[in-house]
Every structure is written in C-alpha cells, then in structure tokens.
C-alpha cells in the first residue's frame, strides 16, 4: 500500500494542474478576510480560515480524488484492473485517501494568510485538537470521494455530477450560512453529515466553547467511518457490475 501511495504522489507531481483547487479555493479567504477587516470583526478570522479550508478540502475531494477511477476507465487500465477487482478496490482506496490528504496543508495556508496579510490573531483554544478534527474531516472527505468515484461510472456526464456536488454540500455542511437558518429537512439531514458536524466542532473547539468533546468526537468518528464504509461498499458493487457487463465502460 505504501508503494501505491508513493506512486499516486508521483502521478500528481507530474500533473500539477490536479492541485489547482488547492491553489484557487484558498484565495477565497482573501475576500472573506477583507470583509472582516472592513467590518471590524477580527474575532471571526479563525472561523473564516476553517471555512476556507473545508471548502478547499471538499472541492479537492470532489474534483480530483474522485476522478481517479474515471481516469483509469478513460485510459483503459480499469479493464485490466478488473482481473483482480478486490485488489484494485483496495489500491484505489489508498490512492483516493492519499490525494485527499494533500488538502491538509491548506489549513496552514489560510491561517498564515489571515495572520501575515491581514494581521489577525489566528490563535485557537486547543491547536492539537483542532488539527486532529481537521484530519478526521479529511478522512471523511476521502470517504465521500470514494462514493463519488463509484457514481462517476454509473452516471454519464461526470463533470456535471461533480459540479452538482460542491455548492449544495457547502450549504449542507454549514459552510456558507448557518444550517439552522435553512428550511427543513436540510438541518435534520446535516446532523448525519460528517462535514457539518466536523465544521461546527472545529469552530467550537477553536473558540474554547466546545466543553467536553469526547462524545462529539466519537460521533464525528462514527460518521466518518460510516461515510468511508458506504463509499467502499458502493465502489465494490459498481466494480462488480462493470466486471459482469452490467455497466458499460464507454461514454
């Protein structure tokens, strides 16, 4: 598996355009920070940094990590890989998790933009716990990317599907407006969406208002594991359908 992860790093290094979302999306933080500076709300700077990071993470997972299987399909390597579908599914999972993990440095990037460019105080009440929560959310995003990668074989027009899975999920995750302000059943659904729970926990821990976080951490971990499990089950089901000719590889 280490060899698979190393290979994926090399592939990305040779295709730097795959990292475009990690370069472009964090620049949104410049707009967000400018609004805070003009309205004299520096206390919201850390929340804005986390929001920019989570938006970058989800976009990267949807547009880059989830495309791994579709790339294999278009290049014709998926057909050969289906000779050993179980092993391919495992290797693909490692590739997607490796690619998604590349979004983690964006958190440091947006925090530094807020501190060095705008002079905001970017301290958090518990930096180590915030970092651990960010890693958990990243694992959940990778699980989401695995789910989307399977859907990209089942649904024609993959790019349209990817576009449809960005901004609606920003809303569901509470990254644009508070989830509680949205009409039902969106707030109810967000309670079982790892991104919404992780984003709120991250904000609360950073502000020092989370209280005892053991239960919330356990809940977030359960949602992340559930997302990853569902993604892997769907991927295996799709690969089995492709292998038996139920899903065409062309188009």
C-alpha atoms as a PDB file:
ATOM      1  CA  UNK A   1       0.000   0.000   0.000  1.00  0.00           C
ATOM      2  CA  UNK A   2       2.920   2.342   0.638  1.00  0.00           C
ATOM      3  CA  UNK A   3       4.017   1.715  -2.943  1.00  0.00           C
ATOM      4  CA  UNK A   4       0.543   2.652  -4.183  1.00  0.00           C
ATOM      5  CA  UNK A   5       0.571   5.862  -2.135  1.00  0.00           C
ATOM      6  CA  UNK A   6       4.060   6.761  -3.369  1.00  0.00           C
ATOM      7  CA  UNK A   7       3.018   6.127  -6.964  1.00  0.00           C
ATOM      8  CA  UNK A   8      -0.010   8.375  -6.540  1.00  0.00           C
ATOM      9  CA  UNK A   9       2.203  11.171  -5.213  1.00  0.00           C
ATOM     10  CA  UNK A  10       4.436  10.822  -8.291  1.00  0.00           C
ATOM     11  CA  UNK A  11       1.446  10.929 -10.647  1.00  0.00           C
ATOM     12  CA  UNK A  12       0.195  14.113  -9.039  1.00  0.00           C
ATOM     13  CA  UNK A  13       3.686  15.657  -9.145  1.00  0.00           C
ATOM     14  CA  UNK A  14       3.729  15.065 -12.912  1.00  0.00           C
ATOM     15  CA  UNK A  15       0.251  16.615 -13.277  1.00  0.00           C
ATOM     16  CA  UNK A  16       0.387  19.786 -11.162  1.00  0.00           C
ATOM     17  CA  UNK A  17      -2.898  21.008 -12.648  1.00  0.00           C
ATOM     18  CA  UNK A  18      -4.585  18.490 -10.354  1.00  0.00           C
ATOM     19  CA  UNK A  19      -3.667  20.745  -7.449  1.00  0.00           C
ATOM     20  CA  UNK A  20      -5.399  23.773  -8.981  1.00  0.00           C
ATOM     21  CA  UNK A  21      -8.281  23.639  -6.499  1.00  0.00           C
ATOM     22  CA  UNK A  22      -5.810  23.801  -3.627  1.00  0.00           C
ATOM     23  CA  UNK A  23      -4.332  26.968  -5.106  1.00  0.00           C
ATOM     24  CA  UNK A  24      -7.516  28.743  -6.209  1.00  0.00           C
ATOM     25  CA  UNK A  25     -10.036  27.985  -3.457  1.00  0.00           C
ATOM     26  CA  UNK A  26      -7.860  29.232  -0.553  1.00  0.00           C
ATOM     27  CA  UNK A  27      -7.695  32.595  -2.319  1.00  0.00           C
ATOM     28  CA  UNK A  28     -11.364  32.963  -1.423  1.00  0.00           C
ATOM     29  CA  UNK A  29     -10.070  33.599   2.081  1.00  0.00           C
ATOM     30  CA  UNK A  30      -8.674  36.914   0.827  1.00  0.00           C
ATOM     31  CA  UNK A  31     -12.226  38.032   0.074  1.00  0.00           C
ATOM     32  CA  UNK A  32     -13.553  36.710   3.370  1.00  0.00           C
ATOM     33  CA  UNK A  33     -10.766  38.287   5.403  1.00  0.00           C
ATOM     34  CA  UNK A  34     -11.230  41.602   3.584  1.00  0.00           C
ATOM     35  CA  UNK A  35     -14.907  41.639   4.585  1.00  0.00           C
ATOM     36  CA  UNK A  36     -13.946  41.015   8.211  1.00  0.00           C
ATOM     37  CA  UNK A  37     -11.341  43.765   8.133  1.00  0.00           C
ATOM     38  CA  UNK A  38     -13.768  46.287   6.628  1.00  0.00           C
ATOM     39  CA  UNK A  39     -16.487  45.420   9.144  1.00  0.00           C
ATOM     40  CA  UNK A  40     -14.065  45.263  12.101  1.00  0.00           C
ATOM     41  CA  UNK A  41     -14.864  41.656  13.045  1.00  0.00           C
ATOM     42  CA  UNK A  42     -11.421  40.170  13.716  1.00  0.00           C
ATOM     43  CA  UNK A  43     -12.883  37.667  16.199  1.00  0.00           C
ATOM     44  CA  UNK A  44     -14.327  35.732  13.245  1.00  0.00           C
ATOM     45  CA  UNK A  45     -10.981  35.345  11.463  1.00  0.00           C
ATOM     46  CA  UNK A  46     -10.278  31.806  12.671  1.00  0.00           C
ATOM     47  CA  UNK A  47     -13.787  30.673  11.707  1.00  0.00           C
ATOM     48  CA  UNK A  48     -13.267  32.138   8.232  1.00  0.00           C
ATOM     49  CA  UNK A  49      -9.940  30.320   7.913  1.00  0.00           C
ATOM     50  CA  UNK A  50     -11.578  26.998   8.821  1.00  0.00           C
ATOM     51  CA  UNK A  51     -14.383  27.653   6.336  1.00  0.00           C
ATOM     52  CA  UNK A  52     -11.925  28.343   3.504  1.00  0.00           C
ATOM     53  CA  UNK A  53     -10.024  25.161   4.394  1.00  0.00           C
ATOM     54  CA  UNK A  54     -13.151  22.993   4.430  1.00  0.00           C
ATOM     55  CA  UNK A  55     -14.372  24.425   1.136  1.00  0.00           C
ATOM     56  CA  UNK A  56     -10.974  23.653  -0.420  1.00  0.00           C
ATOM     57  CA  UNK A  57     -10.948  20.164   1.067  1.00  0.00           C
ATOM     58  CA  UNK A  58     -14.392  19.245  -0.257  1.00  0.00           C
ATOM     59  CA  UNK A  59     -13.722  20.721  -3.717  1.00  0.00           C
ATOM     60  CA  UNK A  60     -10.417  18.873  -3.933  1.00  0.00           C
ATOM     61  CA  UNK A  61     -12.082  15.598  -2.939  1.00  0.00           C
ATOM     62  CA  UNK A  62     -14.900  16.032  -5.462  1.00  0.00           C
ATOM     63  CA  UNK A  63     -12.859  17.244  -8.442  1.00  0.00           C
ATOM     64  CA  UNK A  64      -9.520  15.454  -8.014  1.00  0.00           C
ATOM     65  CA  UNK A  65      -9.612  12.474  -5.670  1.00  0.00           C
ATOM     66  CA  UNK A  66     -12.943  11.214  -7.003  1.00  0.00           C
ATOM     67  CA  UNK A  67     -11.642  11.292 -10.578  1.00  0.00           C
ATOM     68  CA  UNK A  68      -9.085   8.520 -10.047  1.00  0.00           C
ATOM     69  CA  UNK A  69     -11.357   5.700 -11.146  1.00  0.00           C
ATOM     70  CA  UNK A  70     -12.758   7.705 -14.049  1.00  0.00           C
ATOM     71  CA  UNK A  71      -9.215   8.394 -15.269  1.00  0.00           C
ATOM     72  CA  UNK A  72      -8.468   4.667 -15.165  1.00  0.00           C
ATOM     73  CA  UNK A  73     -11.654   3.984 -17.115  1.00  0.00           C
ATOM     74  CA  UNK A  74     -10.819   6.518 -19.835  1.00  0.00           C
ATOM     75  CA  UNK A  75      -7.209   5.305 -20.134  1.00  0.00           C
ATOM     76  CA  UNK A  76      -8.317   1.692 -20.456  1.00  0.00           C
ATOM     77  CA  UNK A  77      -6.457   0.467 -17.368  1.00  0.00           C
ATOM     78  CA  UNK A  78      -9.679  -0.243 -15.497  1.00  0.00           C
ATOM     79  CA  UNK A  79     -10.433  -3.201 -17.768  1.00  0.00           C
ATOM     80  CA  UNK A  80      -7.130  -4.861 -16.846  1.00  0.00           C
ATOM     81  CA  UNK A  81      -7.579  -3.987 -13.185  1.00  0.00           C
ATOM     82  CA  UNK A  82     -10.904  -5.824 -13.109  1.00  0.00           C
ATOM     83  CA  UNK A  83      -8.994  -9.102 -13.413  1.00  0.00           C
ATOM     84  CA  UNK A  84      -8.372  -8.610  -9.684  1.00  0.00           C
ATOM     85  CA  UNK A  85     -11.251  -6.318  -8.612  1.00  0.00           C
ATOM     86  CA  UNK A  86     -10.708  -6.814  -4.877  1.00  0.00           C
ATOM     87  CA  UNK A  87      -7.078  -5.770  -5.043  1.00  0.00           C
ATOM     88  CA  UNK A  88      -7.898  -2.877  -7.360  1.00  0.00           C
ATOM     89  CA  UNK A  89     -10.555  -1.551  -4.981  1.00  0.00           C
ATOM     90  CA  UNK A  90      -8.025  -1.568  -2.142  1.00  0.00           C
ATOM     91  CA  UNK A  91      -5.367   0.170  -4.207  1.00  0.00           C
ATOM     92  CA  UNK A  92      -7.850   2.749  -5.468  1.00  0.00           C
ATOM     93  CA  UNK A  93      -8.934   3.492  -1.902  1.00  0.00           C
ATOM     94  CA  UNK A  94      -5.315   4.186  -0.930  1.00  0.00           C
ATOM     95  CA  UNK A  95      -4.896   6.455  -3.969  1.00  0.00           C
ATOM     96  CA  UNK A  96      -8.007   8.472  -3.105  1.00  0.00           C
ATOM     97  CA  UNK A  97      -7.063   8.851   0.563  1.00  0.00           C
ATOM     98  CA  UNK A  98      -3.532   9.890  -0.451  1.00  0.00           C
ATOM     99  CA  UNK A  99      -4.812  12.512  -2.894  1.00  0.00           C
ATOM    100  CA  UNK A 100      -7.359  13.891  -0.436  1.00  0.00           C
ATOM    101  CA  UNK A 101      -4.700  14.223   2.272  1.00  0.00           C
ATOM    102  CA  UNK A 102      -2.874  16.752   0.081  1.00  0.00           C
ATOM    103  CA  UNK A 103      -5.547  19.282   1.075  1.00  0.00           C
ATOM    104  CA  UNK A 104      -4.408  19.349   4.706  1.00  0.00           C
ATOM    105  CA  UNK A 105      -1.656  21.983   4.183  1.00  0.00           C
ATOM    106  CA  UNK A 106      -4.373  24.410   3.028  1.00  0.00           C
ATOM    107  CA  UNK A 107      -5.352  24.832   6.686  1.00  0.00           C
ATOM    108  CA  UNK A 108      -1.915  26.226   7.498  1.00  0.00           C
ATOM    109  CA  UNK A 109      -2.046  28.300   4.311  1.00  0.00           C
ATOM    110  CA  UNK A 110      -5.267  30.141   5.176  1.00  0.00           C
ATOM    111  CA  UNK A 111      -4.214  30.653   8.796  1.00  0.00           C
ATOM    112  CA  UNK A 112      -0.970  32.235   7.596  1.00  0.00           C
ATOM    113  CA  UNK A 113      -2.853  34.454   5.129  1.00  0.00           C
ATOM    114  CA  UNK A 114      -5.021  35.732   7.961  1.00  0.00           C
ATOM    115  CA  UNK A 115      -2.013  36.338  10.219  1.00  0.00           C
ATOM    116  CA  UNK A 116       0.588  37.707   7.804  1.00  0.00           C
ATOM    117  CA  UNK A 117      -1.586  39.512   5.237  1.00  0.00           C
ATOM    118  CA  UNK A 118      -4.335  40.898   7.473  1.00  0.00           C
ATOM    119  CA  UNK A 119      -2.698  40.835  10.898  1.00  0.00           C
ATOM    120  CA  UNK A 120      -5.498  38.850  12.551  1.00  0.00           C
ATOM    121  CA  UNK A 121      -4.891  36.895  15.737  1.00  0.00           C
ATOM    122  CA  UNK A 122      -5.330  33.310  14.494  1.00  0.00           C
ATOM    123  CA  UNK A 123      -4.913  31.511  17.814  1.00  0.00           C
ATOM    124  CA  UNK A 124      -7.111  28.573  18.799  1.00  0.00           C
ATOM    125  CA  UNK A 125      -8.031  27.345  22.269  1.00  0.00           C
ATOM    126  CA  UNK A 126      -6.647  23.858  21.520  1.00  0.00           C
ATOM    127  CA  UNK A 127      -4.449  23.682  18.424  1.00  0.00           C
ATOM    128  CA  UNK A 128      -3.720  19.958  18.737  1.00  0.00           C
ATOM    129  CA  UNK A 129      -7.382  19.014  18.999  1.00  0.00           C
ATOM    130  CA  UNK A 130      -8.262  21.282  16.067  1.00  0.00           C
ATOM    131  CA  UNK A 131      -5.596  19.529  13.981  1.00  0.00           C
ATOM    132  CA  UNK A 132      -6.972  16.107  14.946  1.00  0.00           C
ATOM    133  CA  UNK A 133     -10.501  17.172  13.980  1.00  0.00           C
ATOM    134  CA  UNK A 134      -9.193  18.512  10.649  1.00  0.00           C
ATOM    135  CA  UNK A 135      -7.596  15.111   9.966  1.00  0.00           C
ATOM    136  CA  UNK A 136     -10.864  13.337  10.801  1.00  0.00           C
ATOM    137  CA  UNK A 137     -12.802  15.595   8.437  1.00  0.00           C
ATOM    138  CA  UNK A 138     -10.198  14.934   5.734  1.00  0.00           C
ATOM    139  CA  UNK A 139     -10.724  11.193   6.150  1.00  0.00           C
ATOM    140  CA  UNK A 140     -14.462  11.769   5.783  1.00  0.00           C
ATOM    141  CA  UNK A 141     -13.893  13.779   2.606  1.00  0.00           C
ATOM    142  CA  UNK A 142     -11.851  10.886   1.234  1.00  0.00           C
ATOM    143  CA  UNK A 143     -14.752   8.563   2.023  1.00  0.00           C
ATOM    144  CA  UNK A 144     -17.023  10.943   0.139  1.00  0.00           C
ATOM    145  CA  UNK A 145     -14.612  10.920  -2.802  1.00  0.00           C
ATOM    146  CA  UNK A 146     -14.738   7.118  -2.898  1.00  0.00           C
ATOM    147  CA  UNK A 147     -18.537   7.273  -3.046  1.00  0.00           C
ATOM    148  CA  UNK A 148     -18.434   9.837  -5.841  1.00  0.00           C
ATOM    149  CA  UNK A 149     -15.860   7.823  -7.798  1.00  0.00           C
ATOM    150  CA  UNK A 150     -18.299   4.928  -7.974  1.00  0.00           C
ATOM    151  CA  UNK A 151     -21.132   7.224  -9.021  1.00  0.00           C
ATOM    152  CA  UNK A 152     -18.980   8.617 -11.827  1.00  0.00           C
ATOM    153  CA  UNK A 153     -19.030   5.226 -13.533  1.00  0.00           C
ATOM    154  CA  UNK A 154     -22.768   4.798 -13.087  1.00  0.00           C
ATOM    155  CA  UNK A 155     -23.736   8.306 -14.244  1.00  0.00           C
ATOM    156  CA  UNK A 156     -22.856   9.801 -17.616  1.00  0.00           C
ATOM    157  CA  UNK A 157     -21.659  13.395 -17.608  1.00  0.00           C
ATOM    158  CA  UNK A 158     -19.237  13.097 -14.713  1.00  0.00           C
ATOM    159  CA  UNK A 159     -18.269  16.781 -14.717  1.00  0.00           C
ATOM    160  CA  UNK A 160     -21.902  17.817 -14.344  1.00  0.00           C
ATOM    161  CA  UNK A 161     -22.186  15.450 -11.395  1.00  0.00           C
ATOM    162  CA  UNK A 162     -19.088  16.944  -9.805  1.00  0.00           C
ATOM    163  CA  UNK A 163     -20.420  20.491 -10.185  1.00  0.00           C
ATOM    164  CA  UNK A 164     -23.675  19.430  -8.557  1.00  0.00           C
ATOM    165  CA  UNK A 165     -21.834  18.046  -5.537  1.00  0.00           C
ATOM    166  CA  UNK A 166     -19.963  21.188  -4.488  1.00  0.00           C
ATOM    167  CA  UNK A 167     -22.086  24.195  -3.506  1.00  0.00           C
ATOM    168  CA  UNK A 168     -25.125  22.182  -2.311  1.00  0.00           C
ATOM    169  CA  UNK A 169     -22.809  20.362   0.076  1.00  0.00           C
ATOM    170  CA  UNK A 170     -21.264  23.653   1.185  1.00  0.00           C
ATOM    171  CA  UNK A 171     -24.796  24.561   2.300  1.00  0.00           C
ATOM    172  CA  UNK A 172     -25.440  21.177   3.888  1.00  0.00           C
ATOM    173  CA  UNK A 173     -22.138  21.458   5.745  1.00  0.00           C
ATOM    174  CA  UNK A 174     -22.954  24.907   7.093  1.00  0.00           C
ATOM    175  CA  UNK A 175     -20.009  26.497   5.290  1.00  0.00           C
ATOM    176  CA  UNK A 176     -21.959  29.338   3.645  1.00  0.00           C
ATOM    177  CA  UNK A 177     -24.796  30.088   6.070  1.00  0.00           C
ATOM    178  CA  UNK A 178     -25.713  28.517   9.439  1.00  0.00           C
ATOM    179  CA  UNK A 179     -27.542  25.256   8.861  1.00  0.00           C
ATOM    180  CA  UNK A 180     -30.250  26.278  11.329  1.00  0.00           C
ATOM    181  CA  UNK A 181     -31.347  29.110   9.031  1.00  0.00           C
ATOM    182  CA  UNK A 182     -32.123  26.724   6.180  1.00  0.00           C
ATOM    183  CA  UNK A 183     -35.563  25.163   5.640  1.00  0.00           C
ATOM    184  CA  UNK A 184     -36.358  21.637   6.715  1.00  0.00           C
ATOM    185  CA  UNK A 185     -35.355  18.912   6.117  1.00  0.00           C
ATOM    186  CA  UNK A 186     -31.839  20.329   5.488  1.00  0.00           C
ATOM    187  CA  UNK A 187     -30.970  20.888   9.183  1.00  0.00           C
ATOM    188  CA  UNK A 188     -32.123  17.353  10.004  1.00  0.00           C
ATOM    189  CA  UNK A 189     -30.019  15.835   7.220  1.00  0.00           C
ATOM    190  CA  UNK A 190     -26.965  17.871   8.233  1.00  0.00           C
ATOM    191  CA  UNK A 191     -26.941  16.138  11.624  1.00  0.00           C
ATOM    192  CA  UNK A 192     -25.762  12.954   9.945  1.00  0.00           C
ATOM    193  CA  UNK A 193     -23.379  14.663   7.521  1.00  0.00           C
ATOM    194  CA  UNK A 194     -19.783  14.457   8.752  1.00  0.00           C
ATOM    195  CA  UNK A 195     -18.813  17.800   7.190  1.00  0.00           C
ATOM    196  CA  UNK A 196     -21.493  19.740   9.078  1.00  0.00           C
ATOM    197  CA  UNK A 197     -20.686  18.069  12.398  1.00  0.00           C
ATOM    198  CA  UNK A 198     -16.946  18.405  11.894  1.00  0.00           C
ATOM    199  CA  UNK A 199     -17.141  22.066  10.871  1.00  0.00           C
ATOM    200  CA  UNK A 200     -19.178  23.024  13.941  1.00  0.00           C
ATOM    201  CA  UNK A 201     -16.941  21.029  16.272  1.00  0.00           C
ATOM    202  CA  UNK A 202     -13.871  22.665  14.755  1.00  0.00           C
ATOM    203  CA  UNK A 203     -15.320  26.131  15.335  1.00  0.00           C
ATOM    204  CA  UNK A 204     -16.367  25.355  18.903  1.00  0.00           C
ATOM    205  CA  UNK A 205     -13.013  23.856  19.878  1.00  0.00           C
ATOM    206  CA  UNK A 206     -11.132  26.787  18.350  1.00  0.00           C
ATOM    207  CA  UNK A 207     -13.293  29.237  20.305  1.00  0.00           C
ATOM    208  CA  UNK A 208     -12.945  27.248  23.528  1.00  0.00           C
ATOM    209  CA  UNK A 209     -16.715  26.787  23.798  1.00  0.00           C
ATOM    210  CA  UNK A 210     -16.966  23.080  22.993  1.00  0.00           C
ATOM    211  CA  UNK A 211     -16.970  21.857  26.595  1.00  0.00           C
ATOM    212  CA  UNK A 212     -16.498  18.106  26.927  1.00  0.00           C
ATOM    213  CA  UNK A 213     -15.815  16.980  23.369  1.00  0.00           C
ATOM    214  CA  UNK A 214     -15.442  13.227  23.879  1.00  0.00           C
ATOM    215  CA  UNK A 215     -18.976  12.398  22.778  1.00  0.00           C
ATOM    216  CA  UNK A 216     -18.888  14.766  19.829  1.00  0.00           C
ATOM    217  CA  UNK A 217     -15.537  13.402  18.694  1.00  0.00           C
ATOM    218  CA  UNK A 218     -16.878   9.853  18.908  1.00  0.00           C
ATOM    219  CA  UNK A 219     -19.936  10.903  16.896  1.00  0.00           C
ATOM    220  CA  UNK A 220     -17.786  12.532  14.231  1.00  0.00           C
ATOM    221  CA  UNK A 221     -15.556   9.465  14.035  1.00  0.00           C
ATOM    222  CA  UNK A 222     -18.631   7.256  13.608  1.00  0.00           C
ATOM    223  CA  UNK A 223     -19.945   9.443  10.773  1.00  0.00           C
ATOM    224  CA  UNK A 224     -16.537   9.422   9.062  1.00  0.00           C
ATOM    225  CA  UNK A 225     -16.274   5.643   9.320  1.00  0.00           C
ATOM    226  CA  UNK A 226     -19.844   5.251   8.043  1.00  0.00           C
ATOM    227  CA  UNK A 227     -19.128   7.523   5.072  1.00  0.00           C
ATOM    228  CA  UNK A 228     -15.958   5.593   4.216  1.00  0.00           C
ATOM    229  CA  UNK A 229     -17.673   2.216   4.610  1.00  0.00           C
ATOM    230  CA  UNK A 230     -20.584   3.227   2.380  1.00  0.00           C
ATOM    231  CA  UNK A 231     -18.134   4.560  -0.210  1.00  0.00           C
ATOM    232  CA  UNK A 232     -16.122   1.346  -0.300  1.00  0.00           C
ATOM    233  CA  UNK A 233     -19.247  -0.823  -0.462  1.00  0.00           C
ATOM    234  CA  UNK A 234     -20.634   1.224  -3.364  1.00  0.00           C
ATOM    235  CA  UNK A 235     -17.297   1.127  -5.161  1.00  0.00           C
ATOM    236  CA  UNK A 236     -17.055  -2.653  -4.854  1.00  0.00           C
ATOM    237  CA  UNK A 237     -20.648  -3.036  -6.054  1.00  0.00           C
ATOM    238  CA  UNK A 238     -20.009  -0.822  -9.081  1.00  0.00           C
ATOM    239  CA  UNK A 239     -16.775  -2.630  -9.964  1.00  0.00           C
ATOM    240  CA  UNK A 240     -18.587  -5.972  -9.736  1.00  0.00           C
ATOM    241  CA  UNK A 241     -21.327  -4.650 -12.030  1.00  0.00           C
ATOM    242  CA  UNK A 242     -18.728  -3.440 -14.541  1.00  0.00           C
ATOM    243  CA  UNK A 243     -16.919  -6.755 -14.450  1.00  0.00           C
ATOM    244  CA  UNK A 244     -20.119  -8.646 -15.248  1.00  0.00           C
ATOM    245  CA  UNK A 245     -21.074  -6.278 -18.073  1.00  0.00           C
ATOM    246  CA  UNK A 246     -23.977  -4.639 -16.271  1.00  0.00           C
ATOM    247  CA  UNK A 247     -22.372  -1.194 -16.510  1.00  0.00           C
ATOM    248  CA  UNK A 248     -20.641  -0.166 -19.776  1.00  0.00           C
ATOM    249  CA  UNK A 249     -17.186   1.380 -19.584  1.00  0.00           C
ATOM    250  CA  UNK A 250     -17.552   3.521 -22.678  1.00  0.00           C
ATOM    251  CA  UNK A 251     -19.044   7.012 -22.689  1.00  0.00           C
END
